Amino acid sequence: MMRKSWIGLLLVVVMVLMAGCGSKTATKDESADKVIKVASHMTPMTDVVEKAGEVIKADGYTIELVQVNDNIQYNELLKK
């Protein structure tokens, strides 16, 4: 009898968890999620980011390169 109670409780928990993973009803624009901003300031790294942007474009993503002059500007961009 106790075993059946545990199985029933487990089934209820699983059903609640599955209901939480329901269908997506978000109304925001899907294309906005496909833009990735990358900050870089050294020439070799900006070249890598541009090359990655070309490769990832096939998957529908766009990389927006933000060039900064020093490492402190990375942190300032994150505060916005």
Short mmCIF file of C-alpha atoms in Angstrom, two decimals:
data_model
loop_
_atom_site.label_atom_id
_atom_site.label_comp_id
_atom_site.label_asym_id
_atom_site.label_seq_id
_atom_site.Cartn_x
_atom_site.Cartn_y
_atom_site.Cartn_z
CA MET A 1 0.00 0.00 0.00
CA MET A 2 2.80 2.42 0.87
CA ARG A 3 4.53 1.65 -2.41
CA LYS A 4 1.42 2.60 -4.41
CA SER A 5 1.26 5.92 -2.55
CA TRP A 6 4.86 6.70 -3.47
CA ILE A 7 4.27 5.79 -7.11
CA GLY A 8 1.16 7.97 -7.21
CA LEU A 9 3.02 10.88 -5.64
CA LEU A 10 5.87 10.44 -8.10
CA LEU A 11 3.42 10.48 -11.02
CA VAL A 12 1.82 13.69 -9.76
CA VAL A 13 5.23 15.37 -9.42
CA VAL A 14 6.21 14.28 -12.93
CA MET A 15 2.93 15.57 -14.35
CA VAL A 16 3.39 18.96 -12.65
CA LEU A 17 6.94 19.23 -13.97
CA MET A 18 5.84 18.31 -17.48
CA ALA A 19 3.05 20.91 -17.36
CA GLY A 20 5.66 23.52 -16.48
CA CYS A 21 7.53 22.63 -19.66
CA GLY A 22 4.49 23.36 -21.82
CA SER A 23 4.29 25.06 -25.17
CA LYS A 24 5.97 28.35 -25.85
CA THR A 25 3.58 31.30 -25.88
CA ALA A 26 6.07 34.14 -26.03
CA THR A 27 5.05 36.99 -28.28
CA LYS A 28 8.39 38.70 -28.67
CA ASP A 29 10.14 38.83 -32.00
CA GLU A 30 12.16 35.71 -32.74
CA SER A 31 14.71 37.59 -34.84
CA ALA A 32 15.71 39.71 -31.83
CA ASP A 33 17.00 36.57 -30.13
CA LYS A 34 19.25 35.79 -33.06
CA VAL A 35 21.55 38.82 -32.68
CA ILE A 36 24.68 38.19 -30.62
CA LYS A 37 26.72 41.18 -29.47
CA VAL A 38 30.46 40.58 -29.03
CA ALA A 39 32.88 43.20 -27.69
CA SER A 40 36.51 43.06 -28.77
CA HIS A 41 39.39 45.50 -29.01
CA MET A 42 42.44 43.75 -30.44
CA THR A 43 42.83 43.18 -34.17
CA PRO A 44 43.34 39.39 -34.07
CA MET A 45 40.21 38.93 -31.95
CA THR A 46 38.06 41.19 -34.11
CA ASP A 47 39.09 39.12 -37.12
CA VAL A 48 38.04 35.95 -35.31
CA VAL A 49 34.67 37.46 -34.40
CA GLU A 50 34.06 38.55 -38.00
CA LYS A 51 34.93 35.05 -39.27
CA ALA A 52 32.63 33.50 -36.67
CA GLY A 53 29.88 35.85 -37.87
CA GLU A 54 30.25 34.51 -41.39
CA VAL A 55 30.08 30.90 -40.20
CA ILE A 56 27.13 31.35 -37.85
CA LYS A 57 25.09 33.25 -40.44
CA ALA A 58 24.17 29.87 -41.97
CA ASP A 59 22.29 29.05 -38.75
CA GLY A 60 20.31 32.29 -38.90
CA TYR A 61 22.30 34.21 -36.29
CA THR A 62 23.93 37.60 -36.67
CA ILE A 63 27.01 38.72 -34.74
CA GLU A 64 27.22 42.41 -33.96
CA LEU A 65 30.83 43.41 -33.26
CA VAL A 66 31.29 46.21 -30.74
CA GLN A 67 34.86 47.48 -30.81
CA VAL A 68 36.24 48.97 -27.59
CA ASN A 69 39.52 50.72 -26.81
CA ASP A 70 40.40 49.08 -23.49
CA ASN A 71 39.31 46.33 -21.10
CA ILE A 72 37.42 48.72 -18.83
CA GLN A 73 34.89 49.45 -21.56
CA TYR A 74 33.81 45.78 -21.52
CA ASN A 75 32.54 46.26 -17.98
CA GLU A 76 30.86 49.56 -18.81
CA LEU A 77 28.96 47.88 -21.65
CA LEU A 78 27.73 45.16 -19.30
CA LYS A 79 26.28 47.75 -16.90
CA LYS A 80 23.87 49.04 -19.57
#
